XYZ file of C-alpha atoms in Angstrom:
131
model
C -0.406 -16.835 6.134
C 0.184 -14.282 3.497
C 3.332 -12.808 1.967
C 3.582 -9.604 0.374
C 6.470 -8.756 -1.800
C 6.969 -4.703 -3.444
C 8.398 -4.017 -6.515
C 8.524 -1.368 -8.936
C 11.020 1.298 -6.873
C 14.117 3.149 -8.472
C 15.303 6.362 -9.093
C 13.385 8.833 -10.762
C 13.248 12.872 -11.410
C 11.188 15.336 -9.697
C 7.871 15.689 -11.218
C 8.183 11.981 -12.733
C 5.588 9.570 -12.003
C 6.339 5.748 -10.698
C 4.256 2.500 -10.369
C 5.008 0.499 -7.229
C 3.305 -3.367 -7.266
C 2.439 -5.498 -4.478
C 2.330 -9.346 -5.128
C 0.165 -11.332 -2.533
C 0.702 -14.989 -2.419
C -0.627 -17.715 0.152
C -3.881 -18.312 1.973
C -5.904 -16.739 4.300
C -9.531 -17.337 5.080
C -10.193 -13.740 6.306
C -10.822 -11.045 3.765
C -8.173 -8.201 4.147
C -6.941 -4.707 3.062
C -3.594 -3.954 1.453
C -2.224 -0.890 2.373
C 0.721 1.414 1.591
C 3.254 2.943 3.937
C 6.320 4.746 3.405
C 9.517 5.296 5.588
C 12.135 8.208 4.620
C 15.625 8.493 6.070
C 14.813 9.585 10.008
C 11.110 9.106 10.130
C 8.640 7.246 11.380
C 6.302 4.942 9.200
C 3.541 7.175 7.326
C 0.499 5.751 6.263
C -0.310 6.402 2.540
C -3.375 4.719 1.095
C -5.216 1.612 1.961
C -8.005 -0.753 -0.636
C -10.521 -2.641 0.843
C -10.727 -6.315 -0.121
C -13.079 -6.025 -2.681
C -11.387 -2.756 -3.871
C -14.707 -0.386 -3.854
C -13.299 1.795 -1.070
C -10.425 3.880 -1.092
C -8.842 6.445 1.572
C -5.359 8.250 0.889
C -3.248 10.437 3.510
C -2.706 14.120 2.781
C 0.542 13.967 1.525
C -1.102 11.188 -1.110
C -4.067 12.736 -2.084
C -4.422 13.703 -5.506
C -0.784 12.398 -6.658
C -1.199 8.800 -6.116
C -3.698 6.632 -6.762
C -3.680 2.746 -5.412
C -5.660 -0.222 -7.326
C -6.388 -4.049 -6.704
C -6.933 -6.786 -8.929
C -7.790 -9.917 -7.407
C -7.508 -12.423 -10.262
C -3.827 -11.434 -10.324
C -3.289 -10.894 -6.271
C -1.434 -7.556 -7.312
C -1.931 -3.991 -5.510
C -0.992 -0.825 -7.518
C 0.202 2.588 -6.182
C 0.495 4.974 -9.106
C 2.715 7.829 -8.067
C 2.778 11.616 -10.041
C 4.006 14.526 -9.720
C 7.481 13.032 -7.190
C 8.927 15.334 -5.050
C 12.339 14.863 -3.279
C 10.040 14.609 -0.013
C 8.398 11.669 -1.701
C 11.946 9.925 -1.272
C 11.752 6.710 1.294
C 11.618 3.078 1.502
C 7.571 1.468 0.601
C 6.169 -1.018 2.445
C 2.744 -2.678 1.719
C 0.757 -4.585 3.906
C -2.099 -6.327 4.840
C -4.988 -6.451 7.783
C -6.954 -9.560 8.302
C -10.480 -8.606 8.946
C -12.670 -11.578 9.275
C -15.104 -13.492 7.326
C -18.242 -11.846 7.114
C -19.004 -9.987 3.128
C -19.334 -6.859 5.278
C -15.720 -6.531 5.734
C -14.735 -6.520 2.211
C -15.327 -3.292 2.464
C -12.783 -1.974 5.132
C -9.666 -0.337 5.528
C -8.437 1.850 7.747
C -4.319 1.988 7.587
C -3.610 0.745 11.354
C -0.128 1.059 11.478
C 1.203 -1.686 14.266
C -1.932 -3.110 14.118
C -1.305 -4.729 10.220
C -0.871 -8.021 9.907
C 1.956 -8.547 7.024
C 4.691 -6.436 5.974
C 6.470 -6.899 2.629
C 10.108 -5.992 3.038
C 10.214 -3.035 1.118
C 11.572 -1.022 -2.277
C 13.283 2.223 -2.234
C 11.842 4.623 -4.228
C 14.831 7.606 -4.821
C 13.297 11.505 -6.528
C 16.306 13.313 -7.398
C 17.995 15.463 -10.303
């Protein structure tokens, strides 16, 4: 069992940049991904950016790509998502999360953002771009 709990959300200015932090804490045999998802005020969950468990591959949605940049160190159990260059549209609530994989070294490096399919959900910081 893992838990995953976000950090790092506030209000900021367009154009600003915010660091968002996952802590991981508990066991789990499996190697896993962390992930990042957002949720704005009427929408649906939107995948952001994902890190494989041993951190050496990266993918990021289009709306992520080139502004935001995510990170894992192990020794610490801490995921990063770097945010520049806010937008109002960047307002929502961030989740992070994680996806079990198994326990073969080939899966340390997968990730691949499955939505319902993740495993653990932190509960969430509310990250606020206005002027």
């Amino acid at each position: 069992q893992l838990q995953l709990v976000e950090s790092g959300g506030g209000l900021v200015q367009p154009g600003g940049s915010l660091k968002l932090s996952c802590v991981v804490s508990g066991s789990t045999s499996l190697y896993y991904e962390i992930a990042w998802f957002r949720q704005a005020p009427g929408a649906e969950h939107e995948a952001l950016s994902c890190i494989s468990s041993d951190g050496k591959t990266t993918k990021y949605s289009d709306s992520a790509k080139g502004r935001f940049t995510i990170s894992r160190d192990n020794v610490k159990s801490t995921v990063y998502l770097q945010m520049n260059s806010l937008s109002p549209e960047d307002t929502a609530v961030y989740y992070c999360s994680a996806d079990e994989w198994g326990t073969s070294t080939i899966v340390q490096t997968l990730c691949e953002m499955r939505g319902q399919l993740m495993d653990y959900w932190g509960e969430g910081t509310l990250v606020t771009v206005s002027s």
